C-alpha positions as CSV (number, residue, x, y, z in Angstrom):
1,M,112.6,9.2,-15.8
2,V,112.8,7.9,-19.3
3,Q,113.4,10.4,-22.1
4,S,111.2,9.9,-25.2
5,I,112.9,9.6,-28.6
6,N,110.0,11.4,-30.3
7,T,109.7,15.1,-30.7
8,K,106.1,14.9,-31.9
9,S,103.5,12.3,-30.8
10,D,101.0,11.1,-33.5
11,L,99.2,8.4,-31.4
12,V,99.1,7.2,-27.8
13,M,96.9,4.3,-26.8
14,N,96.7,1.4,-24.4
15,A,98.5,-1.7,-25.4
16,T,100.1,-4.9,-24.3
17,S,103.7,-6.0,-24.9
18,H,104.1,-9.7,-25.4
19,L,107.8,-9.9,-24.6
20,G,107.9,-12.7,-22.1
21,M,105.1,-12.1,-19.6
22,A,102.4,-9.7,-20.8
23,D,103.1,-6.1,-19.8
24,Y,100.3,-3.6,-19.9
25,G,101.0,0.0,-20.8
26,K,100.9,2.6,-23.5
27,I,102.3,2.7,-27.0
28,M,103.4,6.0,-28.5
29,I,103.9,6.4,-32.3
30,G,105.8,9.5,-33.2
31,D,108.1,11.1,-35.7
32,K,111.3,9.4,-34.5
33,G,110.1,5.9,-33.6
34,F,107.8,3.4,-31.8
35,E,107.7,3.4,-28.0
36,F,106.1,1.2,-25.3
37,Y,105.9,2.3,-21.7
38,D,104.8,-0.1,-18.9
39,D,102.1,1.3,-16.6
40,R,103.5,-0.3,-13.4
41,D,107.3,-0.2,-13.9
42,T,108.8,2.9,-15.3
43,N,112.1,1.1,-16.1
44,N,110.3,-1.3,-18.4
45,Y,110.1,0.4,-21.7
46,I,110.8,-0.3,-25.4
47,Q,112.0,2.3,-27.8
48,I,112.4,1.4,-31.5
49,P,113.6,4.1,-33.9
50,W,112.1,4.0,-37.4
51,T,115.5,3.5,-38.9
52,E,115.9,0.2,-37.0
53,V,112.5,-1.3,-38.2
54,R,113.0,-4.0,-40.8
55,L,109.4,-5.4,-40.9
56,V,106.0,-4.9,-39.3
57,I,104.3,-8.3,-39.2
58,V,100.5,-8.3,-38.8
59,S,98.5,-11.2,-37.6
60,V,95.2,-11.1,-39.5
61,V,92.2,-13.2,-38.6
62,F,88.7,-13.5,-40.3
63,G,89.9,-11.9,-43.5
64,G,91.1,-8.6,-41.9
65,R,88.1,-8.0,-39.7
66,W,90.2,-8.7,-36.6
67,I,93.9,-8.0,-35.9
68,P,94.8,-9.6,-32.5
69,R,98.4,-8.5,-32.5
70,F,101.3,-7.2,-34.6
71,A,105.1,-7.5,-34.3
72,I,107.9,-5.2,-35.1
73,E,111.1,-6.9,-36.4
74,T,114.2,-4.9,-35.9
75,K,117.5,-5.1,-37.8
76,K,119.6,-5.9,-34.7
77,N,117.5,-6.7,-31.6
78,G,114.9,-9.3,-32.8
79,T,111.1,-9.2,-32.9
80,F,108.8,-7.4,-30.4
81,S,105.1,-8.4,-30.3
82,F,102.3,-6.0,-29.3
83,S,98.5,-5.9,-29.1
84,A,96.7,-2.6,-29.1
85,R,93.3,-1.3,-28.1
86,D,92.7,-0.3,-31.8
87,P,95.3,-2.1,-33.9
88,K,94.1,-0.7,-37.2
89,K,94.5,2.8,-36.0
90,A,98.0,2.0,-34.7
91,L,99.0,0.4,-38.0
92,R,97.7,3.4,-40.0
93,A,99.9,5.6,-37.8
94,I,102.9,3.3,-38.4
95,R,102.3,3.3,-42.1
96,V,103.1,7.0,-42.2
97,Y,106.7,6.2,-41.3
98,I,107.2,2.6,-42.6
99,R,106.8,1.9,-46.3
100,P,103.8,-0.3,-47.1
101,D,105.9,-3.0,-48.6
102,H,107.6,-3.5,-45.2
103,I,104.2,-4.2,-43.5
104,V,103.4,-7.9,-44.1
105,R,100.8,-10.5,-43.0
106,S,102.0,-13.3,-40.8
107,L,101.4,-16.8,-41.9
108,G,98.1,-18.4,-40.9
109,F,97.7,-21.6,-39.0
110,F,97.2,-23.8,-42.1
111,Q,100.0,-22.1,-44.0
112,V,102.4,-23.0,-41.2
113,I,101.2,-26.7,-41.3
114,K,101.4,-26.8,-45.1
115,R,104.9,-25.4,-45.0
116,A,106.0,-28.0,-42.5
117,F,104.9,-30.8,-44.8
118,T,105.9,-29.4,-48.2
119,R,109.6,-28.6,-47.2
120,N,112.0,-31.4,-48.0
121,P,114.0,-32.2,-44.9
122,N,116.5,-34.3,-47.0
123,K,117.4,-31.4,-49.2
124,K,120.9,-30.1,-48.5
125,K,121.7,-26.4,-48.4
126,K,124.4,-25.1,-50.8
127,S,127.5,-24.1,-49.0
128,K,129.3,-21.0,-49.9
129,K,133.0,-21.4,-50.8
């Protein structure tokens, strides 16, 4: 059995982890960190302490009326993507522990396309000596 890192649970809800194949389970937001537990496989879980969270990246569609998914970028282990039953409620619970300036919007489709065309591929990066 997996031991939770949280001592107090603020929110538990159904969610999906988009790490590889979609895994259905529950997310738990508590005083020590963010956790995801798979419904079918008890050995498939993700535990992210709040001290390891670098950014929370939110995908916003239709001007904020719909949030299909959000991602948690850690300092060492990369980015974990999730979708929740009620993402606004989950993000409000996360905002208690993560500073609001570390919760950012992801780039939209047209912003990604624009960035691809406006960057100069011939520009050389400065090397550190």
